[in-house]
Tab-separated table of C-alpha atoms in Angstrom:
chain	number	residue	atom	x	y	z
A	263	UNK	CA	52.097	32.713	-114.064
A	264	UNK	CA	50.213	30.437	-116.014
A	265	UNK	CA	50.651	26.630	-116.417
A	266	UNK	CA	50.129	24.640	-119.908
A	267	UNK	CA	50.000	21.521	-120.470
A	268	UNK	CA	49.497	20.249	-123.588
A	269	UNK	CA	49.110	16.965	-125.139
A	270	UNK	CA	50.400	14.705	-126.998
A	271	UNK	CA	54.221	16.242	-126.622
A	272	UNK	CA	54.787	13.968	-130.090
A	273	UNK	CA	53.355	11.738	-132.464
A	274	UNK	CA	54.221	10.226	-135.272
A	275	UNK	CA	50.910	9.944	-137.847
A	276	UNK	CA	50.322	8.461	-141.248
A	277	UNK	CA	49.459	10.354	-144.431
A	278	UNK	CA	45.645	11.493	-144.511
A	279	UNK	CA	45.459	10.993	-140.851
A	280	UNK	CA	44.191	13.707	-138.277
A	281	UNK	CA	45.350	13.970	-135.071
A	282	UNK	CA	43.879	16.376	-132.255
A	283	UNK	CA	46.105	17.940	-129.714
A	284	UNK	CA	44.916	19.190	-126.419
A	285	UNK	CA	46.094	22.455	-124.038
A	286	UNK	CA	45.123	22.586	-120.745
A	287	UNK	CA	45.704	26.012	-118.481
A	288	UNK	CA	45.353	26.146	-114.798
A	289	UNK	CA	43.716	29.382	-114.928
A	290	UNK	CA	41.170	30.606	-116.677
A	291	UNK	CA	42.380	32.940	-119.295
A	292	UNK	CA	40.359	34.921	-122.480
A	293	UNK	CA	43.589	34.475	-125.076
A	294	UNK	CA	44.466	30.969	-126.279
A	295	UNK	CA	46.197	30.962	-129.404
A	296	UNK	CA	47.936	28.178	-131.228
A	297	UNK	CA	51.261	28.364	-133.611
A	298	UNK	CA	52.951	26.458	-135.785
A	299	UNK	CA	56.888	26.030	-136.064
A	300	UNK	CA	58.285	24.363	-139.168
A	301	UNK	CA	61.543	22.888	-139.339
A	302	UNK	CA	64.136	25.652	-139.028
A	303	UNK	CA	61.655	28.711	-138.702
A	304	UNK	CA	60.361	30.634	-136.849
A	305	UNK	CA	56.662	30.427	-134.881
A	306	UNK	CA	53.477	31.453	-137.065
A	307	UNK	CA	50.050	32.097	-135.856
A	308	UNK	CA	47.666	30.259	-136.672
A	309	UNK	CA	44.445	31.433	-135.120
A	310	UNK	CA	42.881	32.481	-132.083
A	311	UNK	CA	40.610	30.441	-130.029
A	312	UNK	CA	37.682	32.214	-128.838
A	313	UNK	CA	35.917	30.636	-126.281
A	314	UNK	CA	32.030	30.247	-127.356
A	315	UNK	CA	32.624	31.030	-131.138
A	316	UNK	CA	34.343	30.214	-134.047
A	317	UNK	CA	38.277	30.327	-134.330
A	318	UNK	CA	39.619	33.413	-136.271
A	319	UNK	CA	42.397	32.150	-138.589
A	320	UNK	CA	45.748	33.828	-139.957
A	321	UNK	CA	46.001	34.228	-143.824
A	322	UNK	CA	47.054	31.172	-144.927
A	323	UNK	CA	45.070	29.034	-142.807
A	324	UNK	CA	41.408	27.266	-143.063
A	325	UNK	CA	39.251	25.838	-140.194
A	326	UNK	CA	38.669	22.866	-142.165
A	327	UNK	CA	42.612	22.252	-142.212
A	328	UNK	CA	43.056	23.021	-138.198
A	329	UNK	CA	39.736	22.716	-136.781
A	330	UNK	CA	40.421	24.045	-132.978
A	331	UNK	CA	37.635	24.231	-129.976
A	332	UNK	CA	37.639	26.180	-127.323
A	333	UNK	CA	34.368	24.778	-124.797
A	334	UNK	CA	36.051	27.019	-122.124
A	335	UNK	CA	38.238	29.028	-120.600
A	336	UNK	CA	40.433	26.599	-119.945
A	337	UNK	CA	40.886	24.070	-122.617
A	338	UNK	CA	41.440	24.096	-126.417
A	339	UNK	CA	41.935	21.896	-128.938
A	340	UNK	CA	43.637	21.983	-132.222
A	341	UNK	CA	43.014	19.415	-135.242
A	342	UNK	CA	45.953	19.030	-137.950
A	343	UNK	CA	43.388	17.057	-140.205
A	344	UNK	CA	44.181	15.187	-143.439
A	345	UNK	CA	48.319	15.276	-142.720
A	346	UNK	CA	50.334	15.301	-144.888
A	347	UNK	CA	54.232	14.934	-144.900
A	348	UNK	CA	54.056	19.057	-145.304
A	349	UNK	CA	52.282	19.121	-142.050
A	350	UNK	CA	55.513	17.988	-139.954
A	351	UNK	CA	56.350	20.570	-137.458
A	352	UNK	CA	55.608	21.480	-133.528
A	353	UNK	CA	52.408	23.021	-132.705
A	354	UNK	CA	52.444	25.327	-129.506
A	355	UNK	CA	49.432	26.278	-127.870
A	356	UNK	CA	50.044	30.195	-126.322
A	357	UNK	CA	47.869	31.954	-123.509
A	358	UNK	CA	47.525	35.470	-122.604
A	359	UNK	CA	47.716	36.001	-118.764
A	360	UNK	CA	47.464	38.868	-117.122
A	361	UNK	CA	49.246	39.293	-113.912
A	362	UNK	CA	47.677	41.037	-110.490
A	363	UNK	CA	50.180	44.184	-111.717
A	364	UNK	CA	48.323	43.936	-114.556
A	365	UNK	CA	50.936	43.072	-116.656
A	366	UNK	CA	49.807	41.270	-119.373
A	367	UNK	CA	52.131	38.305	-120.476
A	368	UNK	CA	52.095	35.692	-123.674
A	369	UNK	CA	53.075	31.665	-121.935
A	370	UNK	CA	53.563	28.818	-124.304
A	371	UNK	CA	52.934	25.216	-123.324
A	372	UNK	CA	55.758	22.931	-124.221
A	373	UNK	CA	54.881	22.086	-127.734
A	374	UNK	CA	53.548	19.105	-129.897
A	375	UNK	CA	56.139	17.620	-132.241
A	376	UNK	CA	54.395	16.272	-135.655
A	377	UNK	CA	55.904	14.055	-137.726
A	378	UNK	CA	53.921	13.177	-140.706
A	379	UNK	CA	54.942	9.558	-142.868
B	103	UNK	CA	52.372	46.281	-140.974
B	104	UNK	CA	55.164	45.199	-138.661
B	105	UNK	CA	58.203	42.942	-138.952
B	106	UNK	CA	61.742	41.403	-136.551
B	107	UNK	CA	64.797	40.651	-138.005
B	108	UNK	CA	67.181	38.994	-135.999
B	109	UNK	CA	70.282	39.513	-137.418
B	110	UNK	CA	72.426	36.764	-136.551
B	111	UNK	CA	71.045	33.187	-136.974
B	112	UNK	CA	74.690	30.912	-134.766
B	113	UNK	CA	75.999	32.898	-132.450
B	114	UNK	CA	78.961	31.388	-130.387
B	115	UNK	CA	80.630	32.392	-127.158
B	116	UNK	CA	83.177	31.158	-124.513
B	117	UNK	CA	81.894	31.083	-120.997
B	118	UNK	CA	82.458	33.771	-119.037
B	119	UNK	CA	82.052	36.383	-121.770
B	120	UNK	CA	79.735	38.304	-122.729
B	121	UNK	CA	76.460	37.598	-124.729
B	122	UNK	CA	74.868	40.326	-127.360
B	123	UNK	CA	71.878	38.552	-129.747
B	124	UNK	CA	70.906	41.260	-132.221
B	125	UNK	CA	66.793	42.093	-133.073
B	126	UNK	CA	65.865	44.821	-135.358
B	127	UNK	CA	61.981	45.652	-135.785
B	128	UNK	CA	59.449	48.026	-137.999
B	129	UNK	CA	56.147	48.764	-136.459
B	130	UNK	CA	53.511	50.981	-137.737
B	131	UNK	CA	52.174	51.470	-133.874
B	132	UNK	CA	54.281	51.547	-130.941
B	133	UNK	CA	55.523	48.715	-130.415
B	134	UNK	CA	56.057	45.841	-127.241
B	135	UNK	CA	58.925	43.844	-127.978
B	136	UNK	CA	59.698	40.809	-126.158
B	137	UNK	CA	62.927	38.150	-126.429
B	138	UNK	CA	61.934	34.505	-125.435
B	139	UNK	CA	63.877	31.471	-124.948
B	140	UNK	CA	63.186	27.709	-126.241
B	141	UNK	CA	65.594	24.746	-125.136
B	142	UNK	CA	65.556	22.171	-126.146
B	143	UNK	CA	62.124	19.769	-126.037
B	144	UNK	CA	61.532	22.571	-123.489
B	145	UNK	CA	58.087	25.172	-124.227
B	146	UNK	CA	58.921	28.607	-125.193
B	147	UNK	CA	59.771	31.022	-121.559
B	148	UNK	CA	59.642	34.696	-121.552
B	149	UNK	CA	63.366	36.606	-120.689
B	150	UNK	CA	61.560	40.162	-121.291
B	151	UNK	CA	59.046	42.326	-122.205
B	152	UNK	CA	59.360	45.993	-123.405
B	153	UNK	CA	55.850	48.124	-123.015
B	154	UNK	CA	57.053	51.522	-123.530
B	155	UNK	CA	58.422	52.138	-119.975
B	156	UNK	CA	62.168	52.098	-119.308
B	157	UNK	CA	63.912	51.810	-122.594
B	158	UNK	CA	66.287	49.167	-120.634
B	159	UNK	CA	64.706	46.137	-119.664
B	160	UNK	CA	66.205	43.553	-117.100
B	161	UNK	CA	64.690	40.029	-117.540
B	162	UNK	CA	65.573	36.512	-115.514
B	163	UNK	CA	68.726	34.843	-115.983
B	164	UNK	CA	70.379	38.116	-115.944
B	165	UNK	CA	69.074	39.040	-119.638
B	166	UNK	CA	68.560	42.623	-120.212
B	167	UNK	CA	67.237	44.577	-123.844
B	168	UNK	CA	67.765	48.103	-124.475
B	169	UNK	CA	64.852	49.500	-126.672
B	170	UNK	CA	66.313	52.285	-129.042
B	171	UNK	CA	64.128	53.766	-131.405
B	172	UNK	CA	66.253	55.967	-133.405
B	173	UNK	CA	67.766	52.709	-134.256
B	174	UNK	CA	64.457	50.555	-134.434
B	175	UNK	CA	66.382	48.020	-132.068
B	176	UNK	CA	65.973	45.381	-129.101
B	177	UNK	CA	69.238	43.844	-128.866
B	178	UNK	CA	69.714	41.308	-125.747
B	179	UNK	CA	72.730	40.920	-123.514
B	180	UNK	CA	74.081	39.382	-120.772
B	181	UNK	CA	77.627	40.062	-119.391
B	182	UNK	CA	78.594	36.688	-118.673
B	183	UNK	CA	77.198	33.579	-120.368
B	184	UNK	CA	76.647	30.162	-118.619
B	185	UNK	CA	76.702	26.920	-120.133
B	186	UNK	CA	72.804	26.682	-119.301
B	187	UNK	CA	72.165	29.470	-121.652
B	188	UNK	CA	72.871	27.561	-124.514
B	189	UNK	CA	69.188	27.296	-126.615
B	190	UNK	CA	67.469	29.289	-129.469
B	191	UNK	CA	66.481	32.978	-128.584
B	192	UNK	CA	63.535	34.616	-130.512
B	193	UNK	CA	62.896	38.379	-130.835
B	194	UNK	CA	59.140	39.404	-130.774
B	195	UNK	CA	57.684	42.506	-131.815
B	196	UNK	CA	53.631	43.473	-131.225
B	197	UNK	CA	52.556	45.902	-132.681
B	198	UNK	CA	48.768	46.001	-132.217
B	199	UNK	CA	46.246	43.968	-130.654
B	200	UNK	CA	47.258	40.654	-130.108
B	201	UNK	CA	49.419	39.371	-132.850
B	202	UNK	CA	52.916	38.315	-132.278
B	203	UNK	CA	55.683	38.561	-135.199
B	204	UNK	CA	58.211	36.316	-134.198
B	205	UNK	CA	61.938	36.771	-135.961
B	206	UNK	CA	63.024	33.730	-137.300
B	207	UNK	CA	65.514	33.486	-134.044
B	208	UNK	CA	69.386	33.207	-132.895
B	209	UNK	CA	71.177	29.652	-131.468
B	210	UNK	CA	73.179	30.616	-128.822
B	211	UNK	CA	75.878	28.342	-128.107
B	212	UNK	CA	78.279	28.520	-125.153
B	213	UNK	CA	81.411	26.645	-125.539
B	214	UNK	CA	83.994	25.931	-122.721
């Protein structure tokens, strides 16, 4: 299996703040994606990270809202920029992995709770 | 277009008994359907995966789905529930490429 870590695991940030939040896989892996969960819902994609190229975003989101890099196959980062209270919710990075069966499998890392003041 | 409804958002058993969380889907491809688990301050963990193989799945923790398609359904059981399996259960259907549509998921809580 694969093994996220990602960073911060929660933050509290001002209004019109951005903060960037880091996953880290111990494999290398093509799919990164990141969601968002609001308060009492369910997960939402966001966008994929493509390594070497520009995110592609869900309807409803803009790069210059949730900036993300991907410099690898590794590592991705996700920008909630200009926060604002509506912004509060935990951000999970997701990986596709696929296993030596090749079963492919979705892992999430562990979250990033937002809280926006 | 596709879509999960999970049909029960509190359910509530007695240790010991039996667990059934319900998932309904709509898929305009054939679908993979997966249930995950979230505790709490704890990442999201795969229980199963259905890829169009054996319509009954068997996942960890002694977690198995049943795929029925006459019935567009994915419900989850477990015979006996354990006081660890208290946390929030999510029904996933994907229905092409790689896009997950999560349902909006089902707190399990195990009482003594």
């Amino acid at each position: 299996s694969a093994v996220i870590s990602q960073k911060p695991s929660r933050d509290i940030c001002q209004r019109g703040t951005s903060l960037t939040i880091q996953c880290q896989v111990d494999s290398q892996v093509t799919m990164m994606f990141w969601y968002r969960q609001q308060p009492g819902q369910s997960l939402t994609l966001i966008a994929t990270a493509n390594q070497g190229s520009e995110a592609t975003y869900e309807s409803g989101f803009v790069i210059d809202k949730f900036p993300i890099s991907r410099p690898n196959l590794t590592f991705s980062t996700l920008t909630v920029s200009n926060m604002s209270p509506e912004d509060s919710s935990i951000y999970l990075c997701s990986v596709e992995w696929d296993s030596e069966g090749g079963d492919e499998k979705l892992f999430f890392g562990s979250g990033t709770q937002l809280s926006v003041l | 277009a596709q879509s999960v409804t999970q049909l029960d958002s509190h359910v509530s058993v007695s240790e010991g008994t039996p667990v059934l969380l319900r998932c309904n889907y709509s898929s305009s491809y054939s679908p993979s359907l997966f249930w995950y688990v979230q505790h709490p301050n704890k990442g999201l963990q795969l229980l199963l995966k259905y890829t169009s193989a054996a319509t009954l799945v068997k996942g960890i923790n002694g977690f198995e789905a049943e795929f029925k398609k006459s019935e567009t359904s994915f419900h989850l059981t477990k015979p006996s529930a354990h006081m660890s399996d208290a946390a929030e259960y999510f029904c996933v259907v994907s229905g092409g490429g790689n896009k997950l549509t999560f349902g909006t998921g089902t707190q399990l809580k195990v009482e003594l």
